[in-house]
Short mmCIF file of C-alpha atoms in Angstrom, two decimals:
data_model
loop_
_atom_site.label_atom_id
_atom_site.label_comp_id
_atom_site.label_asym_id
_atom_site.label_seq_id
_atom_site.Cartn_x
_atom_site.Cartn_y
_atom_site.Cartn_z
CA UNK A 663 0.00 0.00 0.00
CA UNK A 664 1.16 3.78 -0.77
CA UNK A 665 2.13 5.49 2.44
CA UNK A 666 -0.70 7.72 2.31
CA UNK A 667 -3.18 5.45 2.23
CA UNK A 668 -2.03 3.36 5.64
CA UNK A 669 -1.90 6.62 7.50
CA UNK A 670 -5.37 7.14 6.58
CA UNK A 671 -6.10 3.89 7.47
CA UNK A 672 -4.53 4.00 10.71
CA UNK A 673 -5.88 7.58 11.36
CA UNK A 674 -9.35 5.84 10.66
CA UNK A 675 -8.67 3.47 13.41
CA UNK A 676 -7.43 5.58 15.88
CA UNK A 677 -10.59 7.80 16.03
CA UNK A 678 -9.86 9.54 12.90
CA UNK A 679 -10.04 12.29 9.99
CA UNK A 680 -12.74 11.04 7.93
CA UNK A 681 -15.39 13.57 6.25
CA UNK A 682 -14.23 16.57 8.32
CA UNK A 683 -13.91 14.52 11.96
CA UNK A 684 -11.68 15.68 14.14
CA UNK A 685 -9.28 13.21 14.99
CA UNK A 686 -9.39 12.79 19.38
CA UNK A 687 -6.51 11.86 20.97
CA UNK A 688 -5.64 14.06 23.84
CA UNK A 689 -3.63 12.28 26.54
CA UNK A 690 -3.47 8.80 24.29
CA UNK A 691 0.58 8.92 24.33
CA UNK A 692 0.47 6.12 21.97
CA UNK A 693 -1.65 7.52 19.10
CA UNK A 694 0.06 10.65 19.11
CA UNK A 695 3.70 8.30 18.77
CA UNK A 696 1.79 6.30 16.12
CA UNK A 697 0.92 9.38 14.39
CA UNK A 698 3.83 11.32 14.60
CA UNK A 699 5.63 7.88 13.06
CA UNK A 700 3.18 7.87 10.37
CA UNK A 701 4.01 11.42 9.52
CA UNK A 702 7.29 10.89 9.49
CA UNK A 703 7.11 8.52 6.97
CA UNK A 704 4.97 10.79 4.88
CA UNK A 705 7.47 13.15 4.76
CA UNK A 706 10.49 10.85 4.01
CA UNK A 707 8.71 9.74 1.09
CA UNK A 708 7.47 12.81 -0.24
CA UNK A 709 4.41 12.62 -0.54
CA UNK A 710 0.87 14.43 0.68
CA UNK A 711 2.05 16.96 2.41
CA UNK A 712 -1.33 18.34 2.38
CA UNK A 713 -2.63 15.46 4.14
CA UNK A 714 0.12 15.65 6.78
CA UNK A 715 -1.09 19.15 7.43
CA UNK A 716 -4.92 17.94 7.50
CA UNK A 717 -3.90 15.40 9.82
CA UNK A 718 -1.50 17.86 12.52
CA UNK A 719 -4.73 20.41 12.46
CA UNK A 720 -7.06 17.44 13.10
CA UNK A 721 -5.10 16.67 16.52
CA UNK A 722 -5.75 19.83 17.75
CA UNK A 723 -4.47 20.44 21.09
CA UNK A 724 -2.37 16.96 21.25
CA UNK A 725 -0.28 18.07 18.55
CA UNK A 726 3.23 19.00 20.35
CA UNK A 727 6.50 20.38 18.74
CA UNK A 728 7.77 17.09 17.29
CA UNK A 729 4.87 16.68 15.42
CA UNK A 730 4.95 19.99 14.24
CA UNK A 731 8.68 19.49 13.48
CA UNK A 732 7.92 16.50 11.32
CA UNK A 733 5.00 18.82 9.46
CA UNK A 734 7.71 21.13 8.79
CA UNK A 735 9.75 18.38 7.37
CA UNK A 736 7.33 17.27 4.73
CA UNK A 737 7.42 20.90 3.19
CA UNK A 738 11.04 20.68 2.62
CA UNK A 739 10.61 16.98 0.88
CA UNK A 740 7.19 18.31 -1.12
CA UNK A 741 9.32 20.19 -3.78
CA UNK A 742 7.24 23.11 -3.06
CA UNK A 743 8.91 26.72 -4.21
CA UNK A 744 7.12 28.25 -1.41
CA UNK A 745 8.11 25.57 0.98
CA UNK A 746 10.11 27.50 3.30
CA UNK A 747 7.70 30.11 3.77
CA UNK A 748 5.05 27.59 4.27
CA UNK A 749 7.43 25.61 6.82
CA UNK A 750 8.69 29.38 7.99
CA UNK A 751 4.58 29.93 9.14
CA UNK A 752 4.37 26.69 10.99
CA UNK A 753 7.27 27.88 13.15
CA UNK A 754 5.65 30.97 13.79
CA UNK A 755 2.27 29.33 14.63
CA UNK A 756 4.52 27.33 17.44
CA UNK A 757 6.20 30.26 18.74
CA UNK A 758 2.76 31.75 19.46
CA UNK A 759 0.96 28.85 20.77
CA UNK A 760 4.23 28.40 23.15
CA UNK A 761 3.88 32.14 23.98
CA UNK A 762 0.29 31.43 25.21
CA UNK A 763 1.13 28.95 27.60
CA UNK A 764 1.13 25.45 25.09
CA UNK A 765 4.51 24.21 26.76
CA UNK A 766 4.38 21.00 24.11
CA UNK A 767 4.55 23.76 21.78
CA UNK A 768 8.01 25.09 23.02
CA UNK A 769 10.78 25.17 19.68
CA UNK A 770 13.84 23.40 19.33
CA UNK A 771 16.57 23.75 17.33
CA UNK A 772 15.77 21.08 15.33
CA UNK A 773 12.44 22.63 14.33
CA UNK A 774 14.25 26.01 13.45
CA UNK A 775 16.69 23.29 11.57
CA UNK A 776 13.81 21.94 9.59
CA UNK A 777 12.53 25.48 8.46
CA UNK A 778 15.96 26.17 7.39
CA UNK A 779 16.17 22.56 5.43
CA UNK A 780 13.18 23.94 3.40
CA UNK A 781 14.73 26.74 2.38
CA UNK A 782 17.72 25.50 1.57
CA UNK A 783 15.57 22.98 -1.17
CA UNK A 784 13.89 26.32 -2.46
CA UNK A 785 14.76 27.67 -5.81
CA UNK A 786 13.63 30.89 -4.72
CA UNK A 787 16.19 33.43 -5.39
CA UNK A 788 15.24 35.28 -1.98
CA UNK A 789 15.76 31.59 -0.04
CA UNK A 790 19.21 32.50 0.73
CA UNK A 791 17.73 35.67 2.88
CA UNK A 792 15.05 34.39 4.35
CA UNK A 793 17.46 31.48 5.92
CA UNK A 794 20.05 34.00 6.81
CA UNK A 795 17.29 35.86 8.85
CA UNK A 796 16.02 32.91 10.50
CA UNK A 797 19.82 31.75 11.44
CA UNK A 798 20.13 35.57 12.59
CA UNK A 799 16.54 35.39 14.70
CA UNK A 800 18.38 32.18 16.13
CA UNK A 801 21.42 34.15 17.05
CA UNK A 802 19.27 36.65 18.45
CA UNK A 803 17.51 34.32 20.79
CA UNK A 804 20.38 32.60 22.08
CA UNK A 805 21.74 36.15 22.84
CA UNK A 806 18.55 37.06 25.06
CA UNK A 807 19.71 34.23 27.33
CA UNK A 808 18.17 30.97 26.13
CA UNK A 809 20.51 28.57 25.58
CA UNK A 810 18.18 25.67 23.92
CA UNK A 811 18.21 28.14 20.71
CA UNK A 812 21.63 27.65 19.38
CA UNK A 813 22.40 27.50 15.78
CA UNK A 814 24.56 24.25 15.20
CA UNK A 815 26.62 23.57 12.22
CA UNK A 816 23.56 21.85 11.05
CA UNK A 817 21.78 25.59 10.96
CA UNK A 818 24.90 27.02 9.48
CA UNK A 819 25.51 23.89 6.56
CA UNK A 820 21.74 24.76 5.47
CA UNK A 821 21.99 28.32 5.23
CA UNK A 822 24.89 28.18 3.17
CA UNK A 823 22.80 25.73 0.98
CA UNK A 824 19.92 27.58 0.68
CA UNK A 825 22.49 30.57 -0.61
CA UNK A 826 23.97 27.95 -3.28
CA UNK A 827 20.40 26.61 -4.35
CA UNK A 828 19.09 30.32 -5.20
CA UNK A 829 21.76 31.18 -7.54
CA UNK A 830 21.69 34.27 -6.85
CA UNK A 831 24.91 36.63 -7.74
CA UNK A 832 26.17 37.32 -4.29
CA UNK A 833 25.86 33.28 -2.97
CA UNK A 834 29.40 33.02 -2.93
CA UNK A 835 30.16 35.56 -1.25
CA UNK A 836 27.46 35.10 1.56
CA UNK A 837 28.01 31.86 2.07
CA UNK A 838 31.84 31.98 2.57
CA UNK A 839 31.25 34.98 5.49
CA UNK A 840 28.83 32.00 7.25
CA UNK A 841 31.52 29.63 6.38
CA UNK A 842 34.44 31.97 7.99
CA UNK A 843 32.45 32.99 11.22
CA UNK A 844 31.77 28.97 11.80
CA UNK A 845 36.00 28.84 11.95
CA UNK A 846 35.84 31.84 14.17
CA UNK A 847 33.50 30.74 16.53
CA UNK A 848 35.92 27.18 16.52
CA UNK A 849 38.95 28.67 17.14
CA UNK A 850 37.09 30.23 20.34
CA UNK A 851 36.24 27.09 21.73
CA UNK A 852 32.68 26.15 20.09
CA UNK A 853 33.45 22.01 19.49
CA UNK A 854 30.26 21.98 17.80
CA UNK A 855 31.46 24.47 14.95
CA UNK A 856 34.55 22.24 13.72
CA UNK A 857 35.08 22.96 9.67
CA UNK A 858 32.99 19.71 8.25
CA UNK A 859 33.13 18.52 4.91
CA UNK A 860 29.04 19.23 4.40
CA UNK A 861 29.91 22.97 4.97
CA UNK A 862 32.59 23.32 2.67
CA UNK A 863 30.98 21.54 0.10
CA UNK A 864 28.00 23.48 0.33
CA UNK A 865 30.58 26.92 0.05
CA UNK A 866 31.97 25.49 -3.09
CA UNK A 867 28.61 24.93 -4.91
CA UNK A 868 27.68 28.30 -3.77
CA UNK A 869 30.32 29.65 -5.74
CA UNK A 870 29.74 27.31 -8.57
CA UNK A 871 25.93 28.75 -8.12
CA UNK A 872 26.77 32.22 -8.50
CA UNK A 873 28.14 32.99 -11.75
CA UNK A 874 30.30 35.31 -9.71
CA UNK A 875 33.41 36.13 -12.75
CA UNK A 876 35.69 35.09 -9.74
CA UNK A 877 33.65 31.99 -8.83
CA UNK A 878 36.47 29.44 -9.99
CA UNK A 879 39.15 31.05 -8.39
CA UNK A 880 37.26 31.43 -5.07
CA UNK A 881 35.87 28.14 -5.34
CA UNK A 882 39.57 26.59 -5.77
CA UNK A 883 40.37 28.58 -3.08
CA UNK A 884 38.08 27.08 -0.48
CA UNK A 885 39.15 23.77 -1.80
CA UNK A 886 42.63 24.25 -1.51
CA UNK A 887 41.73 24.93 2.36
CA UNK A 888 40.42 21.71 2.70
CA UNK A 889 43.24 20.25 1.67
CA UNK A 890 45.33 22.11 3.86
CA UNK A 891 43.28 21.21 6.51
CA UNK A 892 43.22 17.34 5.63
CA UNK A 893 46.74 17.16 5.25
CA UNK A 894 46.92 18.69 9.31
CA UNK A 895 44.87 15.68 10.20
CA UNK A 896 41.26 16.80 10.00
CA UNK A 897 40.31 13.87 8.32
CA UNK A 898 36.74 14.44 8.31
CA UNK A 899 36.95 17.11 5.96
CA UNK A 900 38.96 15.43 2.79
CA UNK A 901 37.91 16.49 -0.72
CA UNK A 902 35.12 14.67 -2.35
CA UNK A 903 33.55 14.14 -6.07
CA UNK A 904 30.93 16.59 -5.21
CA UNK A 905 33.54 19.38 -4.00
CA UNK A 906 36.16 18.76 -7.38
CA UNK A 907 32.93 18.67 -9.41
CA UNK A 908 31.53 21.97 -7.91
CA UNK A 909 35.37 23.57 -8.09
CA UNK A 910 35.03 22.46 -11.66
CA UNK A 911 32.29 23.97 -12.33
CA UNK A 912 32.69 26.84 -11.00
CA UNK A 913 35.24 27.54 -13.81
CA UNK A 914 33.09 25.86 -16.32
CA UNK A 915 30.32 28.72 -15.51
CA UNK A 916 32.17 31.31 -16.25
CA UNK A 917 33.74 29.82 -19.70
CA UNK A 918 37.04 29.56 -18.24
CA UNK A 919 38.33 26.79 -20.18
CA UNK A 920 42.08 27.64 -19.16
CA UNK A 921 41.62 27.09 -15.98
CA UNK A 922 38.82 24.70 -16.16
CA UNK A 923 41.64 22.09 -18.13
CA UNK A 924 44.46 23.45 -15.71
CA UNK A 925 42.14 22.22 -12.41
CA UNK A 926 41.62 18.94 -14.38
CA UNK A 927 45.04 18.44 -14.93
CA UNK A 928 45.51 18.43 -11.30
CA UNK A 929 42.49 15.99 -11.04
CA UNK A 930 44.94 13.43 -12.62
CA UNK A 931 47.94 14.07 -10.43
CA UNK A 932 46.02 13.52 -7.29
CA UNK A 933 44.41 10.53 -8.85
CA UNK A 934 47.53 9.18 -9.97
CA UNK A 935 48.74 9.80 -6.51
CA UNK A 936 45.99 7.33 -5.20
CA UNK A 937 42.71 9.83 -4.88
CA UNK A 938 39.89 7.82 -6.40
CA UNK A 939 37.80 10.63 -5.67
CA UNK A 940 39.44 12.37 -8.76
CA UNK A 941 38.91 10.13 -11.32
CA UNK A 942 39.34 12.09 -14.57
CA UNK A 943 37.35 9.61 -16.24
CA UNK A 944 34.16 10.97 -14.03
CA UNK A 945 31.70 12.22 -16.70
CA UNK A 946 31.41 14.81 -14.66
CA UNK A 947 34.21 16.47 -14.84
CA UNK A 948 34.95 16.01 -18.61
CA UNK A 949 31.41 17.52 -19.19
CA UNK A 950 32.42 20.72 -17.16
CA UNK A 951 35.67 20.58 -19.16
CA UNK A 952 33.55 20.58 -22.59
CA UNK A 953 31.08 23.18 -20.95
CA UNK A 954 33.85 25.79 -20.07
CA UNK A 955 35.13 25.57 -23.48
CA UNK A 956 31.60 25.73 -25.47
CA UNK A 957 31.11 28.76 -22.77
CA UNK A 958 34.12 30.26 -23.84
CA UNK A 959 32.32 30.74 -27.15
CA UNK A 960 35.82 30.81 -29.23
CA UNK A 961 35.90 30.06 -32.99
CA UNK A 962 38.03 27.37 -32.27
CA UNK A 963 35.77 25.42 -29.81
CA UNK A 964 34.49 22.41 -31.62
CA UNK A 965 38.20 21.83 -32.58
CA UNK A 966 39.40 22.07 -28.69
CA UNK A 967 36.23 20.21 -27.76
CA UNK A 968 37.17 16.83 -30.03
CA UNK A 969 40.95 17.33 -29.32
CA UNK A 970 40.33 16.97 -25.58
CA UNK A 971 37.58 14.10 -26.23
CA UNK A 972 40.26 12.76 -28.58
CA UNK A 973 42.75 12.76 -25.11
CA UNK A 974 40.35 10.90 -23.06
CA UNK A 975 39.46 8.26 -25.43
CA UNK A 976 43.31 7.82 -26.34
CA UNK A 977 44.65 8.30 -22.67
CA UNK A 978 41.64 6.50 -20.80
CA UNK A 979 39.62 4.91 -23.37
CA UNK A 980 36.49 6.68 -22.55
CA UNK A 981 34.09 7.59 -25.06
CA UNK A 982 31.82 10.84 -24.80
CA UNK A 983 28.13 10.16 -23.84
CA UNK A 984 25.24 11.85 -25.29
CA UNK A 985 25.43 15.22 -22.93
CA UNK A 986 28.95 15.81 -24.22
CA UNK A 987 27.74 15.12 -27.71
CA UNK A 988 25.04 17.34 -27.04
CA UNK A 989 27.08 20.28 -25.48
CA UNK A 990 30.00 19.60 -28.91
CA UNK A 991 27.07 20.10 -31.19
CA UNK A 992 25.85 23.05 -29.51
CA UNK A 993 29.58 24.43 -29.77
CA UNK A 994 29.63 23.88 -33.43
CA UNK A 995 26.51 25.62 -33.74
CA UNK A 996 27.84 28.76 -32.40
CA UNK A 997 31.18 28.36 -33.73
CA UNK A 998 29.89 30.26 -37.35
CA UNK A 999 32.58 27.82 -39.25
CA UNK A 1000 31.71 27.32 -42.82
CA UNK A 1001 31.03 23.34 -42.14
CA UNK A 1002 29.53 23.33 -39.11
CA UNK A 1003 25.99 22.42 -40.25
CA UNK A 1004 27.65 19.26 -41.61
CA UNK A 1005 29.73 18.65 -38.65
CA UNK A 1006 26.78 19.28 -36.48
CA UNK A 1007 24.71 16.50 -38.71
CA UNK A 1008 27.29 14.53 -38.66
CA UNK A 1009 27.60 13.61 -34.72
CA UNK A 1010 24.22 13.48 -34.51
CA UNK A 1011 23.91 10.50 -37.57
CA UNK A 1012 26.50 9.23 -34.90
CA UNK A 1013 24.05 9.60 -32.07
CA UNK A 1014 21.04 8.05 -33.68
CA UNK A 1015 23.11 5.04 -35.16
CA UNK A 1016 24.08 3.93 -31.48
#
């Protein structure tokens, strides 16, 4: 059975939201747990987020912050582009019922977590903000004196996500100030803010994100750090796929292929040197190659294109899949050479006959 359907099911059976009922269960312990579990899973899997928010107003006053937590959580999985505002009113609809005297209703950091998940899923170009605010509100109420309101690196790693996942111009920058006052607040003692590799990574792809005209040399720059940092014996922070494909990127973006093909030269020293992790033959990274060049929008860019697809079929015997193919046609196209309608035809014949 879809997910849905057994929590109706077992929200039928425990008293429940059928034709407009109210679901009762005040002071059952074990509904509310069997509810709350039920939601959960409704939110993992994405689906009916509406009915998870049917189902929190239908329990009425034994609806408690965990439930309301796990509410918030199904916004961030819905794919909704007004997610974090919709997760962002939930929050404040707990803050006020606390503030009347509902002390199930009391927030945790986990719950301002959540809120800050959903924004960091948004596409909206304001998410970015509107996560920075909430991690500054957060800031804010752990200054007043409340110490159960304390941004974690959790908060921080999401904000800096949301920043990457707007695109918009300033990401980079934004999200390597967050990144920088999560060292500072380390280096005065706050265990909890150690550098992590979800953090970086998140920086990186911010910068890849932004289209900033420095975005590959910043990017490269935070990597670089991490490496510095891994070689010191931080080992929780080594280099990934993700953060050499977002460094990549970040070059490819802004059609630098000279530094895009310089980076992936170093790619194959550090795999030669043992690094799986940079694998040149990652169609990943070949495909940001390609796109920096295409980018570039040089006369010459079909011809660099094959050449370096000539390399890696030659050197590593790997052969270009259809989004290369693609991204070499589109070069041709805009490449204004006297053949390139023919050239063009002629990888796509290629295309169709395999």
């Amino acid at each position: 059975e879809r997910v849905d359907d057994t929590i109706e099911l077992m929200v039928q059976e425990l008293g429940g939201v059928d034709n407009g009922e109210t679901l009762m269960c005040e002071g059952d312990e074990q509904s509310n747990i069997a509810i709350t579990s039920a939601l959960d899973a409704m939110a993992k899997s994405g689906q009916g987020f509406e009915r998870a928010e049917r189902f929190v107003q239908a329990m009425g006053n034994s609806a408690d912050n965990i439930t309301f937590t796990v509410l918030i959580d199904s916004f961030a999985r819905s794919g909704l582009n007004n997610g974090g505002e919709k997760a962002e009113a939930v929050l404040e609809e707990m803050i006020s019922l606390y503030e009347a005297g509902n002390a199930k209703m009391v927030p945790t950091v986990p719950t301002f977590n959540a809120v800050l998940n959903c924004y960091s899923k948004s596409k909206q170009r304001d998410a970015g903000k509107r996560a920075f605010n909430l991690l500054q509100r957060m800031k804010d109420i752990q200054l007043s004196g409340s110490n159960d309101i304390k941004p974690d690196a959790i908060s921080f790693a999401s904000c800096i996500d949301a920043f990457a996942n707007s695109g918009a111009p300033d990401a980079g920058r934004r999200s390597e100030e967050l990144l920088a006052e999560m060292d500072e607040l380390y280096k005065a003692g706050d265990e909890s803010m150690r550098p992590n590799l979800v953090c970086y990574s998140a920086a990186i792809n911010a910068w890849a994100c932004s289209r900033d005209r420095q975005a590959g040399r910043n990017a490269e720059a935070l990597l670089k750090k991490m490496q510095k940092m891994y070689a010191s014996g931080n080992g929780s922070i080594k280099p990934n796929e993700f953060c050499f494909g977002a460094t990549l990127d970040a070059h490819a973006k802004g059609g630098d292929s000279f530094n895009a093909e310089r980076f992936f030269a170093k790619l194959e020293a550090l795999y030669k040197d043992g690094d799986a992790e940079a694998d040149p033959r990652k169609q990943t990274y070949v495909n940001s190659v390609i796109d920096s060049i295409v980018r570039g929008r040089g006369r010459d860019a079909p011809l660099k294109c094959q050449a370096f697809l000539e390399r890696m079929k030659s050197q590593y015997n790997l052969e270009p899949c259809v989004r290369t193919k693609n991204s070499l046609i589109n070069s041709i196209a805009k490449s204004n050479r006297p053949n390139a309608s023919e050239r063009a035809e002629s990888i796509l014949m290629e295309m169709l006959d395999t």
